[in-house]
Amino acid sequence: MIFSPPSVTTRPRDVQVQDIGAQTFALRSRTWEQLKFEIEYAREKGTTANSYLIRAQKTALIDPPGASFTDIYLEALENCIPLHRVDYVIVQHVNPNRLATLKVLLAKATQARIICTKPAALALEQAMAEWSDRIQAVRDGDTLALGKDHDLKFAFIPTPRWADGLCTYDAGTQILYTDKLFGAHLCGDELWDIHWQSLESDRKYYFDCLHAMQAKQVEATVAKLTDYPARMYAPGHGPLIRYSLSRLTAIYTEWCQQQQQQDFKVILLYASAYGNTARAADAIAQGLIQSGIQVQSINCEHADPVDLATLIEDSDGIIIGSPTLGGHAPIQIQTALSTVLATASYRKLVGVFGSYGWSGEAIDFIERKLKDANFSFGFETLRIRFSPTEAVLKDCQAAGVTFATALQKHRKKRVFSKPLLVQKVDRTAQAMGRVIGSICVVTYRTATGHRSILTSWVSQATFTPPGIMLAIASERGLDDVLQPNTPFVLNLLQHGRTLRQHFFRDRVSNPTVIPTLSTECTEQGGLVLTESVAYLECRTQQRMLCGDRWLIYATVERGKVLDASGKTAIHYRVSGHEE
C-alpha cells in the first residue's frame, strides 16, 4: 500500500506501508531527492525513514521519522490504526529532527508512553517537559510484552555518536529492529534486499559516514546482537535485510576491523548544541576516512575523562570542534581541551573547527590555547556561521583530506629516551618528569644593573588578578626577586630559537653584556628580550620556602605577545630529578 499526498511532481514524497510479519508493518517515508546537505546523503539517491508498527493486544510504534515527513507519516499511520490506540512509542535514538514528529504524535496519541534508554529519557524530558510523566526508560535486557507472542527485548547499544542507542528484538517474529545499523541511503520500491549484491557500495558508504569513526564500539555492538536469533533486520534507512543477513553481519565486522588497522589514528572531539558542529565533524571525519585514516569520533558531552585521556595519548592527531555558547566553549569542550593540553605531546598534529551564531569566541579560544602549547595545525581553522551549507560541508570534508595528507607527511616524531639515565631513576621521578613548563628568562634590575636567570618552573596561579607561581632554588642568588613588591619581567622564549644558550639555570648573569642580544626597556625599567615570543611584567607579592625551593607568587601587571605566530618553548624532562 502506498499513501501519497496530492502533488504535481512525478515522484512525490510518500509513505510505503507493507506487512512484514505477524501483526507487524513497515511504514517507509520515502524521498527520491537528497534529503539534507549532510555528507551521508551525498550520493543523491534519496532515502527512506523506516518506522515500524506492531499491532498485538498492545500497539507499539518504533522510530517515527523526522520533521521532513511528519504530516504524511501521521496521515498514513492513521490509515493503519487510530492514534488513540497507540500504547507505546519506542524511540531508539533521539535527535532534534525527530522531536517535531514526536510532539505532534503525543498530542494525538494521548495514552501512548515513550520507551527509550535513560540518556534518551533525560534529553526528552528537557525537550518535552510537559510529557515527562509519559517517558519510560528501559535498561539493557528489559522486556515489554505486547501479547500474541510479541515479547520485545531491548539491547542498549551506546556509541560515541549515539550515546542513547537502542535496538529492539521481537521474539515472536524474530525481527531485530537495528535503527542506525545495517542501513543505506537510497530510495526505491523494493522493500527487501533481494538484489543485495548491488547494495554493497551504498552500504559501505553509509558505514563510512556513520560508523567508521566509532568502529571499535560498532564491532562490539554487532557481536552483541548476534546473541539474538534474528531472521530479519529492520534498519532505520533503506531496504529491510532478509536475504543478506549473515553476509552483512560478517562484513560489518570486517569493515570495523579494517578501520581499526589503519596506520594513523585521529581522535575527533566535539560538542554540538544544535547539530551544526556535529554535521561539520561528520564531514571532516569522512575526508579522513577516505584518506585511509582511522577516526575515533567522540561527543564530549558523553565522554568519560579517563577513557578520553587514553584515547588522546594513543592518537596521532587531534581535532577539536566546538559551538560558541554565551561567548564560551561548552564546559565539556573546556574539559577535553584541558585533557589534551595535559596529556598530548605537542608533536601531535591538531585541527580546530566550530560553529557559531555571532561571535565565535570558543573557536578562537581553542586555537589560541593549542598554539600557545606549540601544537602544529593540520588545516586552517574552520569557522562556520550558523548551519553549515552544502559548500561548507564540502570544505570540511576537504579539510579532513588536508589533515590526512599533513599527518602522513608529519609522521610520528619518536622521542628517544636516555636509557642509562632512565635506569637510574625511580618510577616516581620518571612520572614527575612528565610535568612540563614554558622555558623562560627572568630579568630584573638591581642597584648594580640588570640580572637574568633561566627557568622553566613557572605556572599560572590565579585569574583575578592574573598571577603566576615561580619555583626558584634557594641557593641561586635571587634574593632581590624574592622580596615582596619587587618588579621583574618574565620573558617566554620561542620554540626553535637559540636565545636560551645565553642564559644559565644554575647562576645569575648580566644579559646586557651579551653583544648579540636584542633588548629593550619597558616604561617601568624592566628588560625585555625582544626575540621572546611574549613577556609579562610581574611584581612579587608573597614567598614561601618549600624544601629546596622558594615559591614566589607574583601578580602580572601587563604583558605583550611579540610574535603571534610563534610557539612557546617547552621543557620536557626525563625525570623529576632533572632541572
mmCIF file of N, CA and C in Angstrom, residues 309 312-313 318 334-346 348 369-370 373 375 431 434-436 572:
data_model
loop_
_atom_site.group_PDB
_atom_site.id
_atom_site.type_symbol
_atom_site.label_atom_id
_atom_site.label_comp_id
_atom_site.label_asym_id
_atom_site.label_seq_id
_atom_site.Cartn_x
_atom_site.Cartn_y
_atom_site.Cartn_z
ATOM 1 N N ALA A 309 41.468 10.526 28.084
ATOM 2 C CA ALA A 309 42.914 10.722 28.227
ATOM 3 C C ALA A 309 43.687 9.607 27.528
ATOM 4 N N ILE A 312 43.415 10.085 23.683
ATOM 5 C CA ILE A 312 44.244 11.206 23.245
ATOM 6 C C ILE A 312 45.712 10.791 23.174
ATOM 7 N N GLU A 313 46.151 10.089 24.197
ATOM 8 C CA GLU A 313 47.546 9.681 24.253
ATOM 9 C C GLU A 313 47.884 8.693 23.139
ATOM 10 N N ILE A 318 44.774 15.155 16.655
ATOM 11 C CA ILE A 318 43.621 15.533 17.472
ATOM 12 C C ILE A 318 42.905 16.690 16.785
ATOM 13 N N GLN A 334 35.863 22.478 27.189
ATOM 14 C CA GLN A 334 36.946 23.028 28.009
ATOM 15 C C GLN A 334 37.662 21.908 28.765
ATOM 16 N N THR A 335 36.889 20.956 29.272
ATOM 17 C CA THR A 335 37.490 19.819 29.976
ATOM 18 C C THR A 335 38.331 18.968 29.027
ATOM 19 N N ALA A 336 37.793 18.709 27.833
ATOM 20 C CA ALA A 336 38.535 17.913 26.853
ATOM 21 C C ALA A 336 39.815 18.623 26.432
ATOM 22 N N LEU A 337 39.735 19.944 26.234
ATOM 23 C CA LEU A 337 40.921 20.718 25.852
ATOM 24 C C LEU A 337 41.974 20.656 26.952
ATOM 25 N N SER A 338 41.542 20.757 28.194
ATOM 26 C CA SER A 338 42.482 20.646 29.311
ATOM 27 C C SER A 338 43.165 19.284 29.314
ATOM 28 N N THR A 339 42.405 18.243 28.996
ATOM 29 C CA THR A 339 42.977 16.899 28.932
ATOM 30 C C THR A 339 43.997 16.802 27.802
ATOM 31 N N VAL A 340 43.691 17.412 26.661
ATOM 32 C CA VAL A 340 44.636 17.429 25.541
ATOM 33 C C VAL A 340 45.925 18.125 25.945
ATOM 34 N N LEU A 341 45.796 19.298 26.557
ATOM 35 C CA LEU A 341 46.983 20.070 26.935
ATOM 36 C C LEU A 341 47.815 19.358 27.994
ATOM 37 N N ALA A 342 47.140 18.593 28.858
ATOM 38 C CA ALA A 342 47.855 17.900 29.931
ATOM 39 C C ALA A 342 48.410 16.552 29.494
ATOM 40 N N THR A 343 47.822 15.958 28.450
ATOM 41 C CA THR A 343 48.145 14.576 28.090
ATOM 42 C C THR A 343 48.948 14.454 26.807
ATOM 43 N N ALA A 344 48.602 15.248 25.804
ATOM 44 C CA ALA A 344 49.145 15.036 24.467
ATOM 45 C C ALA A 344 50.512 15.689 24.282
ATOM 46 N N SER A 345 51.365 15.034 23.539
ATOM 47 C CA SER A 345 52.631 15.626 23.134
ATOM 48 C C SER A 345 52.368 16.716 22.106
ATOM 49 N N TYR A 346 53.109 17.813 22.202
ATOM 50 C CA TYR A 346 52.917 18.893 21.238
ATOM 51 C C TYR A 346 53.338 18.481 19.829
ATOM 52 N N LYS A 348 52.037 16.062 18.266
ATOM 53 C CA LYS A 348 50.846 15.587 17.559
ATOM 54 C C LYS A 348 50.269 16.720 16.704
ATOM 55 N N LYS A 369 44.882 28.427 22.586
ATOM 56 C CA LYS A 369 45.461 27.545 23.602
ATOM 57 C C LYS A 369 46.395 26.506 22.966
ATOM 58 N N LEU A 370 45.984 25.962 21.834
ATOM 59 C CA LEU A 370 46.812 24.958 21.172
ATOM 60 C C LEU A 370 48.065 25.584 20.564
ATOM 61 N N ALA A 373 50.585 26.180 23.188
ATOM 62 C CA ALA A 373 51.213 24.929 23.642
ATOM 63 C C ALA A 373 52.100 24.304 22.568
ATOM 64 N N PHE A 375 51.502 23.292 19.441
ATOM 65 C CA PHE A 375 50.995 22.286 18.517
ATOM 66 C C PHE A 375 51.049 22.802 17.083
ATOM 67 N N ALA A 431 57.722 9.725 36.477
ATOM 68 C CA ALA A 431 56.390 10.324 36.336
ATOM 69 C C ALA A 431 56.441 11.826 36.566
ATOM 70 N N ARG A 434 57.202 14.105 33.700
ATOM 71 C CA ARG A 434 56.200 14.468 32.710
ATOM 72 C C ARG A 434 55.601 15.843 32.966
ATOM 73 N N VAL A 435 55.868 16.413 34.146
ATOM 74 C CA VAL A 435 55.432 17.784 34.407
ATOM 75 C C VAL A 435 56.268 18.714 33.537
ATOM 76 N N ILE A 436 55.598 19.520 32.712
ATOM 77 C CA ILE A 436 56.312 20.367 31.767
ATOM 78 C C ILE A 436 56.079 21.827 32.083
ATOM 79 N N TYR A 572 60.763 19.542 28.327
ATOM 80 C CA TYR A 572 60.381 18.177 28.680
ATOM 81 C C TYR A 572 61.550 17.530 29.416
#
